[in-house]
XYZ file of C-alpha atoms in Angstrom:
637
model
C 54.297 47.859 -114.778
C 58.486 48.388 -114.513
C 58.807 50.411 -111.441
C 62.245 53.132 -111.998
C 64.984 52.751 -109.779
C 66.956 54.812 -107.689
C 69.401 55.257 -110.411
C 66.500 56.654 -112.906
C 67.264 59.970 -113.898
C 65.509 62.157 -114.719
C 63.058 60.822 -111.888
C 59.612 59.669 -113.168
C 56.607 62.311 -112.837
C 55.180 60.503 -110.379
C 58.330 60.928 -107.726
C 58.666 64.376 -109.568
C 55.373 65.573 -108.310
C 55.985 64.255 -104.466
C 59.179 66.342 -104.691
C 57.550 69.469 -105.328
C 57.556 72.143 -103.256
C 54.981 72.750 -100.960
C 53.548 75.556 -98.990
C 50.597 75.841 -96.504
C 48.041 78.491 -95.907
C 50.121 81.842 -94.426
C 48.642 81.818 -90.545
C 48.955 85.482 -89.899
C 49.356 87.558 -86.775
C 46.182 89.529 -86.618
C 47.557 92.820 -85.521
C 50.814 92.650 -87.852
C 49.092 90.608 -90.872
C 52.201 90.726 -93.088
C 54.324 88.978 -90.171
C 52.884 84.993 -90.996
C 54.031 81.685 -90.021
C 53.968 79.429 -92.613
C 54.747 75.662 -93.162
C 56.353 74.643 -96.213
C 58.880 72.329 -97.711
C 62.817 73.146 -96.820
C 65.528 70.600 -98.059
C 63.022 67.917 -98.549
C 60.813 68.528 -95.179
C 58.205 70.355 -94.256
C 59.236 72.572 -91.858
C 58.299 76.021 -89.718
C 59.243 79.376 -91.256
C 58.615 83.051 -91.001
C 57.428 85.464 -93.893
C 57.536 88.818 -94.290
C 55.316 89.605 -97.167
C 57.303 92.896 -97.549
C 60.402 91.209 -97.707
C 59.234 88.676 -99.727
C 61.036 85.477 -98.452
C 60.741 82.547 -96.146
C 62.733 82.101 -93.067
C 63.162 78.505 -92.005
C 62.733 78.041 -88.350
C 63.035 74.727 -87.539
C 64.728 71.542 -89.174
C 63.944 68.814 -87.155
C 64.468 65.407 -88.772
C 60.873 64.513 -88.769
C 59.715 67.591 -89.821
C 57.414 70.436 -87.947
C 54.091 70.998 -88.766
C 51.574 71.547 -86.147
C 52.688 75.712 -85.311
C 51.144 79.432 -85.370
C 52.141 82.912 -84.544
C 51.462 85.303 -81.648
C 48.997 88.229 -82.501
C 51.556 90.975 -82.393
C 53.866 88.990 -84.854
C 56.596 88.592 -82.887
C 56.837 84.868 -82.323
C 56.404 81.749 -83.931
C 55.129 78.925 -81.893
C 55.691 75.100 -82.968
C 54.654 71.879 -80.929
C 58.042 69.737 -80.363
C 57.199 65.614 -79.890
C 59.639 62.707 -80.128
C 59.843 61.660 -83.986
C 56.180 61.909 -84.569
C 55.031 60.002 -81.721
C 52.593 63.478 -80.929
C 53.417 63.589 -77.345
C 55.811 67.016 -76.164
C 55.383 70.120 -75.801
C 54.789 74.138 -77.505
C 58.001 75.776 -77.913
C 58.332 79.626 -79.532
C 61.241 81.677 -80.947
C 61.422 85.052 -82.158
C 59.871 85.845 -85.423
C 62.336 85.734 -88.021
C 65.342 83.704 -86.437
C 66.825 80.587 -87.589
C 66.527 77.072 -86.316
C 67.469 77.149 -82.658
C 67.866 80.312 -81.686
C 65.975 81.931 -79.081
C 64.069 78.814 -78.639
C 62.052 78.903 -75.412
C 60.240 76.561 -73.619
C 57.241 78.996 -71.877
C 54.607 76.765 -70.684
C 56.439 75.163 -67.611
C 54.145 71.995 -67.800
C 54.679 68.368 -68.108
C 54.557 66.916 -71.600
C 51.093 65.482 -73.096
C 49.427 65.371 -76.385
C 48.463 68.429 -77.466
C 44.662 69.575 -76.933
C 44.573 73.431 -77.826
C 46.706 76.832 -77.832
C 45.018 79.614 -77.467
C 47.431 83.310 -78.008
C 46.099 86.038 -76.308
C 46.854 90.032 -76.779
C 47.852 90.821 -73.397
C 50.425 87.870 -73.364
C 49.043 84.942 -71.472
C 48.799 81.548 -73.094
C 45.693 78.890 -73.125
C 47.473 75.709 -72.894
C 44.768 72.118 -73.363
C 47.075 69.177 -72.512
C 45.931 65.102 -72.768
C 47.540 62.543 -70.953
C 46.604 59.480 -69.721
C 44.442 61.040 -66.937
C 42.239 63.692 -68.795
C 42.398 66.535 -70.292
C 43.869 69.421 -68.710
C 43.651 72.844 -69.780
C 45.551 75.734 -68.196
C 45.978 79.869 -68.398
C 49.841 80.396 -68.561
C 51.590 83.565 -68.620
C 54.405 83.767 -71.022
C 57.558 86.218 -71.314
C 57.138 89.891 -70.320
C 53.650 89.058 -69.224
C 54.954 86.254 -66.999
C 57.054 88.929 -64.611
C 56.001 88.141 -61.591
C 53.222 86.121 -62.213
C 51.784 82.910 -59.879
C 52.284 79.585 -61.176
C 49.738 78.610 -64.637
C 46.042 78.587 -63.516
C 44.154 75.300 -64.020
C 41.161 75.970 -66.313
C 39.636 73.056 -66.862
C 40.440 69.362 -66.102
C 38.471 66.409 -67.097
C 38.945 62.633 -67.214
C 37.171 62.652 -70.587
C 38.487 64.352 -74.036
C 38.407 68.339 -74.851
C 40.144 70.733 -76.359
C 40.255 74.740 -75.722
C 38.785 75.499 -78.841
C 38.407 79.515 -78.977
C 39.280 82.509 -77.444
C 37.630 86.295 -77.088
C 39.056 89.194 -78.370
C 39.885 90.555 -75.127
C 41.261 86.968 -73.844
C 38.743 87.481 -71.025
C 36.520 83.463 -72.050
C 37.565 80.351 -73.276
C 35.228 78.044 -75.260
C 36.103 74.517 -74.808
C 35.124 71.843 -76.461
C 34.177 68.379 -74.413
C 32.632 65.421 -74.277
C 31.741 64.582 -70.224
C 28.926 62.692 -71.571
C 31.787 60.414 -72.784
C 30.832 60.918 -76.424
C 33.786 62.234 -78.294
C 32.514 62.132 -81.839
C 29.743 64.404 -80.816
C 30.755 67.182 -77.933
C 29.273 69.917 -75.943
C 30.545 73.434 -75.191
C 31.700 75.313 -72.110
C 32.816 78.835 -71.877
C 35.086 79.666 -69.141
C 36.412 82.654 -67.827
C 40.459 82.833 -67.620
C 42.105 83.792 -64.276
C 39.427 81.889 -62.665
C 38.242 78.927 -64.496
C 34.476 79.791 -63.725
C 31.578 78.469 -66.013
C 30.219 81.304 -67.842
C 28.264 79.375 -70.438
C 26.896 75.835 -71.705
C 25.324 74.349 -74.546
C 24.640 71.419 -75.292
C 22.718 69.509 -77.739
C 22.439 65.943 -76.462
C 23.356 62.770 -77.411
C 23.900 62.119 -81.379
C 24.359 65.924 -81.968
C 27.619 67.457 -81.294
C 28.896 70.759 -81.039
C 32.061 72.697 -82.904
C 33.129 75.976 -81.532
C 34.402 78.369 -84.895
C 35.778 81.730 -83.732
C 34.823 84.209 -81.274
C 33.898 87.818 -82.962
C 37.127 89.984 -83.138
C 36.030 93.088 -81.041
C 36.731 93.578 -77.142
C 33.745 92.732 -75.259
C 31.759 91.013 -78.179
C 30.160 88.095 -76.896
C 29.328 86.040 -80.390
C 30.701 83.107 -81.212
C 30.595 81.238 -84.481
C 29.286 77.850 -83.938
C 28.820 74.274 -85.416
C 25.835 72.167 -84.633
C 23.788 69.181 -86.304
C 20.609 70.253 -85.437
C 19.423 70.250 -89.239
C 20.915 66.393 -89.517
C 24.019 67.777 -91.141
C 26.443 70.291 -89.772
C 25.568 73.836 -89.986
C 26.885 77.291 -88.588
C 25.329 79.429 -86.297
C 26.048 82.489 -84.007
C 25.567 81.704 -80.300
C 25.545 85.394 -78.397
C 26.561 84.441 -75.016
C 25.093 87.976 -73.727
C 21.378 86.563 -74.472
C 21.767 82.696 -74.510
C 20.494 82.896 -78.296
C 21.555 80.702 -81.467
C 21.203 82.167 -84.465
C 21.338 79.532 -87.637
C 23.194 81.660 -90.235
C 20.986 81.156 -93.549
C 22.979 80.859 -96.318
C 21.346 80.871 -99.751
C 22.000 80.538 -103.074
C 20.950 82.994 -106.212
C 17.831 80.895 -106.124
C 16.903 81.462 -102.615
C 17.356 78.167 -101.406
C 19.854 77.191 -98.617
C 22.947 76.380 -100.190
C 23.375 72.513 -100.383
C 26.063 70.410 -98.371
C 27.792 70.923 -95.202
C 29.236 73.800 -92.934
C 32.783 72.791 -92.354
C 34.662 75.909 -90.921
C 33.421 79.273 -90.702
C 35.676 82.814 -89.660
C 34.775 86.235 -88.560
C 35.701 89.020 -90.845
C 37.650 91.945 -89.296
C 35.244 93.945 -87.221
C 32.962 91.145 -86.840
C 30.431 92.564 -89.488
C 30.203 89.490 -92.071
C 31.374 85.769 -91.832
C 33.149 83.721 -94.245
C 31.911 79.990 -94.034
C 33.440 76.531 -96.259
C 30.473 74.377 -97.575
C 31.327 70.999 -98.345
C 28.828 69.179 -101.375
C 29.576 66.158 -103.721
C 33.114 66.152 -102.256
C 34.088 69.611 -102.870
C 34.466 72.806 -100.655
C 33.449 76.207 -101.759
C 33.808 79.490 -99.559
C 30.638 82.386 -99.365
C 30.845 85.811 -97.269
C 27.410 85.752 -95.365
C 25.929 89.331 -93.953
C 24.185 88.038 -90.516
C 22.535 91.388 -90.532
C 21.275 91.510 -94.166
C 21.200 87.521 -94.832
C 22.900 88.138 -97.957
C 25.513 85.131 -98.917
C 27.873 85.446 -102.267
C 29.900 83.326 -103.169
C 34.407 83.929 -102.731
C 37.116 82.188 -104.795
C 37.026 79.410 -106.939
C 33.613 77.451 -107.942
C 35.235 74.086 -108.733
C 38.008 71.765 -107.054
C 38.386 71.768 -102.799
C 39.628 74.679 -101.163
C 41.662 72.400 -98.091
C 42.576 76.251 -95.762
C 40.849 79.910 -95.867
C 40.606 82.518 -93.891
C 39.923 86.548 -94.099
C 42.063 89.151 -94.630
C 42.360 92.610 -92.640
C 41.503 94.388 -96.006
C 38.258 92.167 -96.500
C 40.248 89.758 -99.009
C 40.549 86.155 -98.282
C 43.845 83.892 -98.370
C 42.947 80.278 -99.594
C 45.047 77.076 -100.678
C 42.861 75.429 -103.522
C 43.542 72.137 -105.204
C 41.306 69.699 -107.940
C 42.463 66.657 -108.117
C 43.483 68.167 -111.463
C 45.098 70.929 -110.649
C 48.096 70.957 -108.206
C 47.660 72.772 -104.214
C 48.186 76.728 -104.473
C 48.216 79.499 -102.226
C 45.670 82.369 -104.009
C 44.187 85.759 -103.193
C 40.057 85.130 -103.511
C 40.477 88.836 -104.786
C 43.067 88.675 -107.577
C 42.744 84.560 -107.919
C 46.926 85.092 -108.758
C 49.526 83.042 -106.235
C 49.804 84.778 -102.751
C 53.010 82.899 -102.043
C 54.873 80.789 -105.228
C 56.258 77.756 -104.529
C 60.380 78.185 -104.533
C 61.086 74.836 -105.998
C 59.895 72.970 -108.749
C 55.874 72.411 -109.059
C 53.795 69.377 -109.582
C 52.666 67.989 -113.163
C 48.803 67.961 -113.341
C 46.804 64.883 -113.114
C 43.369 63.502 -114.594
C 40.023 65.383 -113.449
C 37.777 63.548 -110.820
C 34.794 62.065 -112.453
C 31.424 61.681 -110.071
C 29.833 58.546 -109.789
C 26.837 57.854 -107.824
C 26.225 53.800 -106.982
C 23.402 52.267 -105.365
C 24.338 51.051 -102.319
C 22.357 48.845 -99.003
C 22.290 52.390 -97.057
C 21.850 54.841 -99.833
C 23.785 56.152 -103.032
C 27.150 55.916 -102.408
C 29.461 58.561 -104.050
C 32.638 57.388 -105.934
C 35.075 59.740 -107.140
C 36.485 58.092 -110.292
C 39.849 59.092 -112.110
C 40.853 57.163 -115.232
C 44.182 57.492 -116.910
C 43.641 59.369 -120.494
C 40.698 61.058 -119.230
C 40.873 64.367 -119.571
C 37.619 65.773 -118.175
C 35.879 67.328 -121.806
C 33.234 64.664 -122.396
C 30.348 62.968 -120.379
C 31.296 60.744 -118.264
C 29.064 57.619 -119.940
C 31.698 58.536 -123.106
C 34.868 59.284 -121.676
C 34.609 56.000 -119.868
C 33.316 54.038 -123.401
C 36.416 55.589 -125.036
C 38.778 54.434 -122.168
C 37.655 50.979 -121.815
C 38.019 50.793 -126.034
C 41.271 51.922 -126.203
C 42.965 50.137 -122.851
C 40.272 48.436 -120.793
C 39.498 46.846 -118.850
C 41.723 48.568 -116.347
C 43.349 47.201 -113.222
C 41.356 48.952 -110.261
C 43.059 50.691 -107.238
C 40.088 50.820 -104.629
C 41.387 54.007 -102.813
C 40.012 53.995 -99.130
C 40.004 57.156 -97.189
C 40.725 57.799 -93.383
C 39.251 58.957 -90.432
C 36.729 57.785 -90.753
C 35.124 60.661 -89.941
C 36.624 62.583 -93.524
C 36.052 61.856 -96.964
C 38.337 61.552 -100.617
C 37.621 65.315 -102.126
C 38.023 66.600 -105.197
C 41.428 67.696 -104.368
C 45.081 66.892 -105.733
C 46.467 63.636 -104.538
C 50.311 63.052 -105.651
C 49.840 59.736 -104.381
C 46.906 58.961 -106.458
C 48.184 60.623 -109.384
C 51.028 57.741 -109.421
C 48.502 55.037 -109.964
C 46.810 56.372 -112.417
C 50.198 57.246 -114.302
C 50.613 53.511 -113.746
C 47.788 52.746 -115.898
C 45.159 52.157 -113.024
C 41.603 53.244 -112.686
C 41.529 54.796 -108.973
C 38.355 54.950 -107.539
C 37.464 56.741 -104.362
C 34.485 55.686 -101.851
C 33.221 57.992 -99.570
C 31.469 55.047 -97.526
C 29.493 55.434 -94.726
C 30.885 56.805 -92.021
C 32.676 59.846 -94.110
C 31.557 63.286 -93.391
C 29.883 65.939 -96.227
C 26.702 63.728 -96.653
C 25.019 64.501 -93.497
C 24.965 63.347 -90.026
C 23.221 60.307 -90.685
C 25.375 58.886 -93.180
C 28.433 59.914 -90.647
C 27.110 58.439 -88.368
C 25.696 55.135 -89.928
C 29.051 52.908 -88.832
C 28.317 53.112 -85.078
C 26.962 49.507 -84.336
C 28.562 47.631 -87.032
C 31.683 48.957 -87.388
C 34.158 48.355 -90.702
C 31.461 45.818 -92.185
C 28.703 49.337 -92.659
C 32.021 51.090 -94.704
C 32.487 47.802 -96.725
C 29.310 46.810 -97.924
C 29.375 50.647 -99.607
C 33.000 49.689 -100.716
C 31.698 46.418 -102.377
C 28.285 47.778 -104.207
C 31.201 50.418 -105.792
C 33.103 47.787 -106.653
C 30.663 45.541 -108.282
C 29.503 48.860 -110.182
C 32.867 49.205 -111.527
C 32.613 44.916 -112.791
C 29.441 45.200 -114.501
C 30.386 48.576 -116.314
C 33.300 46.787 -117.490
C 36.089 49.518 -116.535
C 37.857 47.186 -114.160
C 39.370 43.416 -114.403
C 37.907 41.546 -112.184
C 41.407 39.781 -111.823
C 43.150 42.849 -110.906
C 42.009 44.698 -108.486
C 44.016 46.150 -105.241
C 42.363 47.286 -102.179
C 44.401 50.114 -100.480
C 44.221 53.140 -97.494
C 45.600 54.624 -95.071
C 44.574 54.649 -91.245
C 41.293 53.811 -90.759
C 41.648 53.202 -94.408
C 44.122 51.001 -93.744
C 41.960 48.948 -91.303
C 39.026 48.760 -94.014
C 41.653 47.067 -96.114
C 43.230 44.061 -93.594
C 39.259 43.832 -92.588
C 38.728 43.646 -96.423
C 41.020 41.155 -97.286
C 39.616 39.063 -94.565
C 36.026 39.297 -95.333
C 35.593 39.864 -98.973
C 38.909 37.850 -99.643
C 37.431 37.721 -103.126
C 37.503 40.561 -104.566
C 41.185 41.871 -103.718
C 44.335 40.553 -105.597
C 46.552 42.813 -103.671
C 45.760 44.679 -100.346
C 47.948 47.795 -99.535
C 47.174 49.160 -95.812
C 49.064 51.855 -94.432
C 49.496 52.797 -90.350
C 46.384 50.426 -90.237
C 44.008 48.753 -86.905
C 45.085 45.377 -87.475
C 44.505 43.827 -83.935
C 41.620 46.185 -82.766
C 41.895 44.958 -78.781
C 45.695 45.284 -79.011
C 45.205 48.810 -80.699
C 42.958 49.807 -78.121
C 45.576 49.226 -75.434
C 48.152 51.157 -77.112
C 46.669 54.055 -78.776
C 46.829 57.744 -77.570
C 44.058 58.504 -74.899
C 41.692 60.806 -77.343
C 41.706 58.094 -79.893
C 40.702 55.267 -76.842
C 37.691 58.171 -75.764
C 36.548 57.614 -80.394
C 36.488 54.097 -79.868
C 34.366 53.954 -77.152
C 31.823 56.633 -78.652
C 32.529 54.514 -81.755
C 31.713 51.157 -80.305
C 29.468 51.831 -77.567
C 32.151 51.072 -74.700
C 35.362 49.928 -74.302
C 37.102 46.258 -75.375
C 36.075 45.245 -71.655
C 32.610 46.452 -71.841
C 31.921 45.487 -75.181
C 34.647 42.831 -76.313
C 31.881 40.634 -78.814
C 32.287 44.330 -80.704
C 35.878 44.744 -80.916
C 36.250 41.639 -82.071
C 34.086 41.024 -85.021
C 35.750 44.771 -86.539
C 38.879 43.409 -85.977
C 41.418 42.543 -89.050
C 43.032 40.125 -86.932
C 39.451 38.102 -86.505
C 39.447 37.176 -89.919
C 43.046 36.552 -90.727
C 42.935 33.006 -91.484
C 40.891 33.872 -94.917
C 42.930 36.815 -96.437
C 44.210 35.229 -99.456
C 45.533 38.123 -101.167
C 49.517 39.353 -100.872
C 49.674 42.293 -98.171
C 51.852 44.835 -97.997
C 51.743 47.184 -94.635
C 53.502 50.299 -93.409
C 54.003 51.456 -90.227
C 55.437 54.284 -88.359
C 57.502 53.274 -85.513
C 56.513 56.090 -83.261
C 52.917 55.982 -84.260
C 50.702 56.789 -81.371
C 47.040 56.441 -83.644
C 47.374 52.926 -85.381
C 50.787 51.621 -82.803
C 53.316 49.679 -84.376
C 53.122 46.666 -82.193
C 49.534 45.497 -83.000
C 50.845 45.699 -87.206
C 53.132 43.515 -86.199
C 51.341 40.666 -83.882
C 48.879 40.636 -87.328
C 51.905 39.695 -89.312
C 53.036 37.500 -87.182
C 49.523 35.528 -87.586
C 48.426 35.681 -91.276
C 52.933 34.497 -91.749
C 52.383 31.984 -89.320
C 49.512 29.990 -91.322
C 50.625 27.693 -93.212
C 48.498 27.174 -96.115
C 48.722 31.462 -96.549
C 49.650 32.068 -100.409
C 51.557 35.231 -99.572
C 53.300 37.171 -99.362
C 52.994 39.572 -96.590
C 55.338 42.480 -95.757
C 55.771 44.696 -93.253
C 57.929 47.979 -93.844
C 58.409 50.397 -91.265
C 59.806 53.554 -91.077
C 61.109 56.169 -88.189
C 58.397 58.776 -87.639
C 54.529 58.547 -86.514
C 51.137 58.510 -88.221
C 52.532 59.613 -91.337
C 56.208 60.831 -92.803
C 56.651 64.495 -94.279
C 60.009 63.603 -95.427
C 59.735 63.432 -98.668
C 62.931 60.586 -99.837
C 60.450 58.798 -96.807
C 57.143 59.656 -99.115
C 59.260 58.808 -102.357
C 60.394 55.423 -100.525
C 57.156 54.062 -99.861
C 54.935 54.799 -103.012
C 57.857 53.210 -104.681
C 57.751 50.401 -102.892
C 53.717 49.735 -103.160
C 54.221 50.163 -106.711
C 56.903 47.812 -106.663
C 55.159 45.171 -105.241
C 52.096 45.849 -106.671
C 54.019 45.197 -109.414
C 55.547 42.216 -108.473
C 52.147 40.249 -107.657
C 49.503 41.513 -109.365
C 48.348 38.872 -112.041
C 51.501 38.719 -114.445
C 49.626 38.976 -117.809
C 47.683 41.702 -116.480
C 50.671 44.146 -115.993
C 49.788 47.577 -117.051
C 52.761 49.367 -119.002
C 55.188 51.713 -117.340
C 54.271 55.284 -117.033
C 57.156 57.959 -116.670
């Protein structure tokens, strides 16, 4: 495995297909829907820019150094609104600037409130501005009037406030209620809803579903004075949508079925009003892919929109009843498409990404239930059975060095969907496989929901009946296999390497928990308000907890060389816990090594792509450099 150097030219296809151009799902102004704001790639970051679909072209806004990517548009199309924090650290403030301008002009700062994390903005018609703020004494949410609506006005008018986490979630047509999302049962991972009524702050509405079953709040219905609201609930024992008319007090399930007349398997993740409120368009997640349907509440009839394979990762409806979505396989690189036409909405500028190998379904038997492994294999190119393809691959190059591939969250899951980063390893001669342990979402609330209690160790044991799968089938080496993730993936692999020290030649963990009670301390405030809904308390209540999930527990037993990444303005997995775990497992003395910490100046993750280019490189590199030397895979370009 020769890993290319800086000098390599042309670059390999691996760097080739992080350095393609990338553009997000258009977020359109809904009474001038060809004004959009839309997040793409400019000089090598992602950054904010306009788009004029009659003109044609992209605008950059911003070009911070870090990048900009949390921002949306008023409804009348006239500005674009971007969140400004230090460097990634998460923590600043919404800014807007006229629609159309470049970086730094007309910038404005209209909210006139302290900085915080950002919980929620809510744009409404007449002007005004919902504004949800976190800091480290609740969450605040406030009414704000901003430019020609702000002549005049008082000072912003508190909301909501809470010591426990929310977010202002959706807004009515007419800007007149406010659905926020909390959890003043102090349960984070599964909230309750409150409708309030701006200028006032007044409780219109609540519903809530008790403990173990949270709430989502979708979209209010896009008429004046239409009291629906699309909602998410788990009142089936997986999450479902439903209309909740806050002029009767009803909820509606919305029954979506299939040409059969079944309800359509999986998981409700999203759903949108279509203009005029008359249909819904709703994402179903199953088997690790997402599929969109347009569902008639009035007739109950649901058919199917856009493509029927891959993950479809943004959506939402049109004004002329088509639907905008950004699509992926783990195939087939992310595009922008029209449901309607299925051709580009908005092309990439700059180069595109070379396609990858097709994500092959494998189903394991595992202590809490099948456990679903998406499996790519270099060669593999998706036309036979799986049973075949994988004979064929282990006869002409097996048994393959493994990259265990462990998602974040861990409320998420590894979809069907393109992964540059992935796509490098498997160039690299590597089987990747992808566990969607317990704890991920899109196999019901149960499975979700199965870590609380026995945190890290639940998510492993799924990780290790996958991996002895993969031993006895003969696909991987035994001898070469690397555990790896990101975030809370990250923190399955240091726990990993600690607790099933033999299984992993190589650990990768990226902006992991490595010191759990240390984390705790440092983390931002809605991530403290998971972990105690996570572990039933916080480190003082429940310390015995904390403890056994954390990496730093088991340190003196990772055998395997580590390398681990971390952002230095990270505010989700902080920078100074990484390092007090280095510090231990390089402090033991009969540690084989080596372990290495590289760190890098943003937060949770980079969007800078030399940044994205810079560390793949260097886990391949030192993947390279320790995995088993006879066992080296060749180079890939």
């Amino acid at each position: 495995m020769t890993i290319p150097d800086l000098g390599t030219w042309p670059p390999p296809t691996w760097e080739l297909r992080l350095r393609a151009h990338q553009v997000l799902l258009p977020d359109w102004a809904p009474e001038a829907p060809d004004r959009a704001c839309v997040v793409a790639t400019h000089d090598g970051v992602l950054q904010v820019h306009s788009w004029d679909r009659a003109a044609g072209r992209l605008v950059v806004a911003t070009d911070r150094p870090q990048g900009t990517t949390t921002a949306t548009i008023d409804p009348h199309g006239a500005w674009l609104w971007w969140f400004d924090d230090t460097d990634g650290d998460e923590f600043g403030r919404w800014r807007r600037q006229p629609f159309g301008s470049p970086p730094g002009r007309g910038v404005a700062d209209p909210i006139r409130l302290p900085d915080a994390y950002d919980a929620g903005l809510l744009l409404a018609r007449d002007g005004t501005a919902v504004v949800g703020r976190t800091d480290a004494t609740g969450t605040w949410i406030h009414q704000v009037a901003v430019g020609a609506a702000a002549a005049g006005s008082d000072a912003p008018v508190l909301l909501y406030h809470h010591p426990n986490d929310a977010t202002a979630a959706a807004l009515s047509h007419d800007g007149d209620l406010v659905v926020i999302e909390h959890s003043e049962r102090g349960d984070n991972r599964h909230p309750a809803l409150r409708v309030v009524r701006t200028g006032t702050g007044t409780v219109a509405a609540d519903l809530d579903d008790g403990p173990g079953r949270g709430l989502t709040a979708y979209d209010f219905a896009p008429v004046d004075g239409d009291l629906r609201v699309l909602v998410g609930h788990e009142r089936r024992g997986l999450p479902w949508a439903a209309v909740w008319d806050l002029g009767t007090g009803t909820v509606r399930d919305l029954e979506l079925t299939g040409d059969d007349g079944d309800l359509l398997p999986g998981e409700v993740t999203e759903a949108w009003w279509y203009p005029g409120g008359r249909a819904v368009l709703v994402a179903v997640d199953h088997a690790a892919r997402t599929r969109l349907y347009r569902h008639d509440p009035r007739t109950g009839t649901t058919a199917a929109v856009g493509p029927v394979e891959g993950t479809v990762a943004e959506a939402g409806p049109r004004p002329d009843g088509d639907v905008w979505l950004r699509w992926s396989s783990a195939a087939t690189p992310r595009t922008v498409l029209s449901a309607r036409t299925g051709r580009e909405v908005l092309p990439a500028t700059g180069p595109r990404a070379a396609p990858s190998v097709p994500a092959r379904d494998l189903w394991v038997p595992g202590p809490g239930g099948p456990v679903h492994v998406l499996l790519r294999v270099p060669g593999d190119d998706g036309r036979d059975r799986l049973a075949d393809s994988l004979a064929a691959a282990v006869a002409a190059a097996g048994p393959f060095p493994l990259l265990m591939d462990l998602h974040g969250g861990p409320a998420a899951h590894r979809s069907d969907a393109f992964s540059p980063h992935l796509a490098a390893w498997v160039d690299h001669g590597f089987v990747v496989a992808s566990v969607n342990y317990r704890g991920s979402t899109g196999y019901g609330t149960a499975w979700r929901d199965a870590l609380e209690g026995r945190v890290g160790r639940t998510e492993l044991a799924d990780v290790a009946a996958a991996h002895d799968h993969l031993l006895a089938a003969g696909l991987v080496d035994p001898a070469r296999c690397v555990l790896a993730g990101a975030s809370w993936g990250g923190f399955l692999t240091l726990l990993g390497l600690g607790t099933q020290p033999e299984r992993w030649a190589v650990g990768l963990a990226d902006v992991p928990v490595a010191d759990y009670l240390a984390a705790y301390r440092e983390e931002m405030p809605d991530l403290q308000a998971f972990d105690r809904s996570l572990f039933g308390g916080s480190p003082a209540e429940v310390p015995e907890r904390y403890a056994a999930a954390s990496p730093i527990t088991y340190v003196d037993r990772v055998r395997a060389p580590v390398l681990l990444m971390a952002g230095e303005n990270d505010p989700r997995c902080p920078i100074g816990q990484i390092d007090s775990y280095v510090q231990a497992l390089r402090a033991r003395p009969d540690y084989p090594g080596p372990v290495e910490l590289y760190t890098y100046a943003a937060g949770h993750a980079s969007v800078v792509v030399d940044e994205e280019v810079a560390q793949l490189r260097r886990q391949l590199a030192f993947v390279a450099a320790h995995l088993p030397a006879a066992a080296r895979p060749t180079a890939a370009s």
